[in-house]
Amino acid sequence: MAEPAHLTPLAERYRQVRAATEALAEGLSDEDCALQSMPEASPVKWHLAHTTWFFETFVLLDGLAPSGYRAFDDAFRVLFNSYYQGVGERHPRAERGLISRPSRGEVMRYRRQVDEAVLATLAHAPSGGDGDPLAQTLRTRLELGLQHEQQHQELLLTDLKHLLSCNPARPAYRQATRPKRPAVPGGEPWRFHPGGLCSVGRPAEGAGFVFDNETPQHRVWLEPFEIATEPVTQAQWMAFIADGGYRRPELWLSDGWDEVQRSGWEAPGYWQPAQPGRPAASCTELSAWRVFTLHGDIEPHPQDPVCHLSFFEAEAFARWAGARLPTEAEWERVALDSSVPLGSPAAQYADGPWLQPLAPRTPVADGSVWCWTRSNYGPYPGFRPVPGALGEYNGKFMNGQYVLRGGSCATPRGHVRASYRNFFAPQARWQFTGLRLARGAAASP
Amino acid sequence: MAEPAHLTPLAERYRQVRAATEALAEGLSDEDCALQSMPEASPVKWHLAHTTWFFETFVLLDGLAPSGYRAFDDAFRVLFNSYYQGVGERHPRAERGLISRPSRGEVMRYRRQVDEAVLATLAHAPSGGDGDPLAQTLRTRLELGLQHEQQHQELLLTDLKHLLSCNPARPAYRQATRPKRPAVPGGEPWRFHPGGLCSVGRPAEGAGFVFDNETPQHRVWLEPFEIATEPVTQAQWMAFIADGGYRRPELWLSDGWDEVQRSGWEAPGYWQPAQPGRPAASCTELSAWRVFTLHGDIEPHPQDPVCHLSFFEAEAFARWAGARLPTEAEWERVALDSSVPLGSPAAQYADGPWLQPLAPRTPVADGSVWCWTRSNYGPYPGFRPVPGALGEYNGKFMNGQYVLRGGSCATPRGHVRASYRNFFAPQARWQFTGLRLARGAAASP
Amino acid sequence: MAEPAHLTPLAERYRQVRAATEALAEGLSDEDCALQSMPEASPVKWHLAHTTWFFETFVLLDGLAPSGYRAFDDAFRVLFNSYYQGVGERHPRAERGLISRPSRGEVMRYRRQVDEAVLATLAHAPSGGDGDPLAQTLRTRLELGLQHEQQHQELLLTDLKHLLSCNPARPAYRQATRPKRPAVPGGEPWRFHPGGLCSVGRPAEGAGFVFDNETPQHRVWLEPFEIATEPVTQAQWMAFIADGGYRRPELWLSDGWDEVQRSGWEAPGYWQPAQPGRPAASCTELSAWRVFTLHGDIEPHPQDPVCHLSFFEAEAFARWAGARLPTEAEWERVALDSSVPLGSPAAQYADGPWLQPLAPRTPVADGSVWCWTRSNYGPYPGFRPVPGALGEYNGKFMNGQYVLRGGSCATPRGHVRASYRNFFAPQARWQFTGLRLARGAAASP
Amino acid sequence: MAEPAHLTPLAERYRQVRAATEALAEGLSDEDCALQSMPEASPVKWHLAHTTWFFETFVLLDGLAPSGYRAFDDAFRVLFNSYYQGVGERHPRAERGLISRPSRGEVMRYRRQVDEAVLATLAHAPSGGDGDPLAQTLRTRLELGLQHEQQHQELLLTDLKHLLSCNPARPAYRQATRPKRPAVPGGEPWRFHPGGLCSVGRPAEGAGFVFDNETPQHRVWLEPFEIATEPVTQAQWMAFIADGGYRRPELWLSDGWDEVQRSGWEAPGYWQPAQPGRPAASCTELSAWRVFTLHGDIEPHPQDPVCHLSFFEAEAFARWAGARLPTEAEWERVALDSSVPLGSPAAQYADGPWLQPLAPRTPVADGSVWCWTRSNYGPYPGFRPVPGALGEYNGKFMNGQYVLRGGSCATPRGHVRASYRNFFAPQARWQFTGLRLARGAAASP
């Protein structure tokens, strides 16, 4: 039995997104999928289960399934609840790697049951079209679940990368060779924006899916500014290192400098001296380093964007370079006002063969690394979380984090938009995070 | 020998501010002045010395003393350097309470030597007026040092309050009786502001002293809003407690809720059950509590502003009340656009007899408590720290903190202005911190 | 090609011990074998690999293999080195659970290669008998490796039990039913020993395998004493709980009481209220508890020995009972001087179907739980560790731990002897640890 | 009114011991007396108060004062209770340095009141002599209080030394010059003891004061051994450092090596390179070091005993030297069987002008440093703590510590005896702790 025609595209999209998650885990052993390398990262198996829990909880068990759906396993309601206090108890985040059972096979059976029930729900949905309130809620929840699953596709890759990096053998997730890139003709390094009273954010309804944290659309006054057309490269970062960037407190925020000392940072995440045991301080050329990637250790490439940077490092680099980080509003207006729309099909995405940032082919837009902004992650004026437990999705994290914009080589295709607000703590380095510089400008270029 | 006439007011002000600091320490024992109760707080003796170090470092030893000034003690250059990496080594902050020597008497001799040298410097300053660059720098540095000392006057009181609160005897800093206040006629609870393109911040020069973090003056777009005319009272806070405010995660930011659990918060800072050992959860009326003050334990007063709140508590209360915290720009515009200017002589200040917040006599303005805003402490557009080590004064702390506006009952008279940006971490509770509610509004009231 | 006849029993024993380890891991998933639940515990896979590393390192790569043996994988030299500084680098203990690769299959291949090489080494060993020094060393190292592997068989079970206990589903390692036991006729509760100048410990050579920490044999003066014929039972422990044992500081060593507070102990390890959420303090009858075992949650049994006790708990119980813990010398003499030798075939061992302590069938001897003694783990008079890296096996841990004597239901058959010194930190609870009481006595019973 | 004649010596001794404590604090500022430098150390003011609390609690308020003695201040019952759970609540140990009030002056008034009441109690004591049970208890409690106060005299000095060492100015407690010592004629380095069945410990009654942990007297079997006639010197320790002693894990217990890494030990406590900033590893001669003492920084002296060693360091040195630490029984028998009794008037004591260990003038006996033994601090066979709260004095600490024997340059005169058991954790270094080597021997020398 098929879903009503107007829901067919959604069912198709559901099948495709769910399959994409599973494709990422193919080729991994059960052991690869079960381990947790730090409290902030989760096992692959947990991602497979939690995304399923999301559909079970907010679609099937929330009154949208046609007949009495029974939970696959009541224990899963707790085990795979990430942080929704409104739903009930949660297994502690730092202990996700202590759960050998359910096995991966059992989690895959969980996925199958939920998939069947979701698709059956779609098949039984009112055929009256979007006007039906229940159909509308179903559509909204499913779309939220799919966006949520896409977010976890990226996390699955970054969490796995962290796990593999803890293994002294530095194993590859997947064998691959870095694609050859034609040299990009050197263009203007800076792009001017006149600022003014600008609209940023998106209305909650009517123009495609958005998370509640992207709403409401509102006005912001911007002074004229310039933004770099390219993300900062590994060669540029090497110059920062060689100039003592990690040893000069005057370049850093106070908390950043403390973190440099505490964590012993001397280079971006996943960089280490090519020669084991060689002091980082003596590695003043790019060739002295190796970079761990999902394809194992590789040589640095001067033109590739630098990534696995904390906010603190990005901010210090900008100061060293005589520039600053853009605000999220600046970044969004540049993305909106560019002739090349964000999300070009030619950009890197998680479905590609090479899961390490390459220099973007199109200026300004897609950068293959998330770009740190100088904006704290907070509520837009007039922000209201969605009601109920789903209101915990975004709003309660609006403290102590910074907004990142754009997308990365590990972001799923189709999951990129100008208003998208990613956010992480200023010391986090395990995402594909880089930066693009900005600076103030005179009123006309 | 007296200073040139145009510098006489500055010399006078120097004498008065320095004396005010010392007056705060009068009546304290050497032991009271030597102890440190937590890493964030400093001993009174350290405040007395560090403010002196500031003048010695940035005036006397920075080329502004007329002849070769010799440092009082080279060891003090390190001991009393708070956080200026550009000046040199620093004694660890958390170990300020391990220094029994120099004695308080020695620190007072340090103050005398520096005072004499500063006043002699003023006396030898060029008589040519402000146009002379050296005189201009001298004036700027002295004014900065005095503003700095006034900040430490407030910290001296709040740090001492924390120390005394650690003593099970809960001793008073100073004996005093709460002033009787005439009942304030109930006015409008909310005041409307139309928003629009507003100017906030201050130019670096030309209109009196400002810290660099208040600059540059810039434009911000504000939507129409309302702000409460009074700070939140103890009676209102009691209602929050009684309604389970500290036990309902849905009211809190995620980090805030974690902090509630970790720190076991059940009430504002310095509140404890009047009856020892009684569970806080059963104290559902204001009379069941006692409040520790610089005058010892007192009974709560329903109309007094609640204080010693963390940002997390203020933010949760606002959500519970169906409102929100103001942004710092909103707060500043309200202060500027009010008919009653901020800083009225009738407000409470650190020179008063009663060092605990009372209900303000004038609506909107001076609230006797610092008000948390929803604004992260960050750089204004175009912000540039002052050059050299003094650039570390404000800029490097622009991470992980929130802006507070206004002033408190422990703020020195004259140290209050609309553009002033105080800032603390979201979990900090040992300052006189409260809140005033805000909410969005239709375009006209 | 077979080993010389005099080595055949050793080869046979080698095959049997190695197979017994693998048998313990049968039925476990790869995920069960890969996780680490706390720094003190290791993954099953690590146990499988480390015991193999031991033979590879101290037999095959230490000059005993007939021709040039090549290490299976150089990385394993580091990954599976537990704590031998003399051998080289070691993967951090707390990060054994971060290694998804080598896979369990690869570890099994490692076992196969080493097994073949060890057996080939035996086959090529000099046929001249034990007199040959190389044959003697080979025999000694192999026997040490087998005793080592038997120790890890017990750890494999206790570490796995801890891991499974972290899973809220409380899964069973193996389905089994508690054996019915005939009631033991009540005998004398105490057995007298006259003390005197006693020999304890064992000579390093000549009387079967001993670890270096059991040597040298030496004299100890003992006063007359009595020892309980049975280990403390669950019913007795319940009386301790019901009498406020966990809430009365006067019963505890100071460090023990601190640990009770810090860890929130209210009952032995793996006990929890049968009714979820019920306060432990109200569970004053044995039936109110459930006990987690390798066979899942079970009901307590009054006559079964209590286990998963820390030294602190055992010591406090003894004080509460008006008795004390025995010293290790007392325990050893009782075991030696008893008419029933330790290690009876009827006792519980790791090859049995039921891996939870049962009341012993023979008084005094085998107790199915390790018994804490009041003796710190230290060097016997004249103790010398074996030379080289193997000297790190025991000697360097002679600090901060207490000696346990006997053996448990998870100890391999044949791995029990009167002089055996097991040792753990006083707060450790994840081994099968219980106690037997002792007390001073008049010179004749 | 004077005490009965038979109590006069006790009254006199009371006055003298109490005065000696106060003499140690003379010349210190109130600030010196108020600070606490680490949780294990207490402020001088706290020592002054706690020793007084001991008399108030266990003499005056425990039924021994003639009429109704009223506590000086009820709050002091909690503030100055160290660890007696049986007495009631205790102010947290780590927060003793947060108490600026009571002032030192108030504490001195507390001492005066208690002194008067104690002496009045003595004056009213039954004149019937020791046979009277109340007089007997009074005498016992007073003697315990005086022994207790003498222990705190030593702690007062070592705690103060630690505090002063935290001050970058490294101030002196008291100005003094190291006494010149005549060269000691080189004697036999080792002294032989035949061992055998030896008596150690002391009976609880009948032969002068002993702590309960020194009882009961009991028999121990000792094998023949030798003990060094002198404590290890600074010159010998320098050889250990120069031979890589702090960088060779094979010399250390596992926990000791961990502590070396964690704490960054490169030399004994209070040693630092004479040239600031010079790496310790390059300081391979004694002259390259400076040693902090109660008389400020001084040069090392090759013949002086090394001190401020942890057990871990002492134990590692013994291994490096091919020897071992003595057991406490060995040490006690050597002290008892020596022709020169322990506690000679010519030895160093806390009443001397020089508070840093010097080479002893008499072989074997008084060493001016406490000597670590290889013996864990535990109960002697048949040990019973005294009844009531005083039973917490010693017994509950019998875990995780090692016994030290002898006495130090900071021990009060008269507080040294062969059976005395001092005890500290193996990582503690702030006492005057050194070592003397031992080794096994043939049956006759």
PDB file of N, CA, C and O in Angstrom, chain C residues 81 265 331 391 444:
ATOM      1  N   ASN C  81      51.166  -4.244  25.824  1.00  0.00           N
ATOM      2  CA  ASN C  81      52.054  -4.214  26.982  1.00  0.00           C
ATOM      3  C   ASN C  81      51.268  -3.580  28.127  1.00  0.00           C
ATOM      4  O   ASN C  81      50.783  -2.452  28.019  1.00  0.00           O
ATOM      5  N   TRP C 265      28.139   4.411  48.934  1.00  0.00           N
ATOM      6  CA  TRP C 265      27.888   2.990  49.212  1.00  0.00           C
ATOM      7  C   TRP C 265      26.795   2.817  50.266  1.00  0.00           C
ATOM      8  O   TRP C 265      26.811   3.451  51.318  1.00  0.00           O
ATOM      9  N   TRP C 331      46.054 -16.655  57.921  1.00  0.00           N
ATOM     10  CA  TRP C 331      45.257 -17.360  56.914  1.00  0.00           C
ATOM     11  C   TRP C 331      46.056 -18.505  56.311  1.00  0.00           C
ATOM     12  O   TRP C 331      45.564 -19.635  56.154  1.00  0.00           O
ATOM     13  N   GLY C 391      60.670  -8.716  36.611  1.00  0.00           N
ATOM     14  CA  GLY C 391      60.662  -8.267  38.007  1.00  0.00           C
ATOM     15  C   GLY C 391      59.584  -7.237  38.280  1.00  0.00           C
ATOM     16  O   GLY C 391      59.259  -6.957  39.435  1.00  0.00           O
ATOM     17  N   SER C 444      45.347 -21.817  74.836  1.00  0.00           N
ATOM     18  CA  SER C 444      44.811 -23.108  74.406  1.00  0.00           C
ATOM     19  C   SER C 444      43.293 -22.988  74.335  1.00  0.00           C
ATOM     20  O   SER C 444      42.686 -22.232  75.093  1.00  0.00           O
TER      21      SER C 444
END
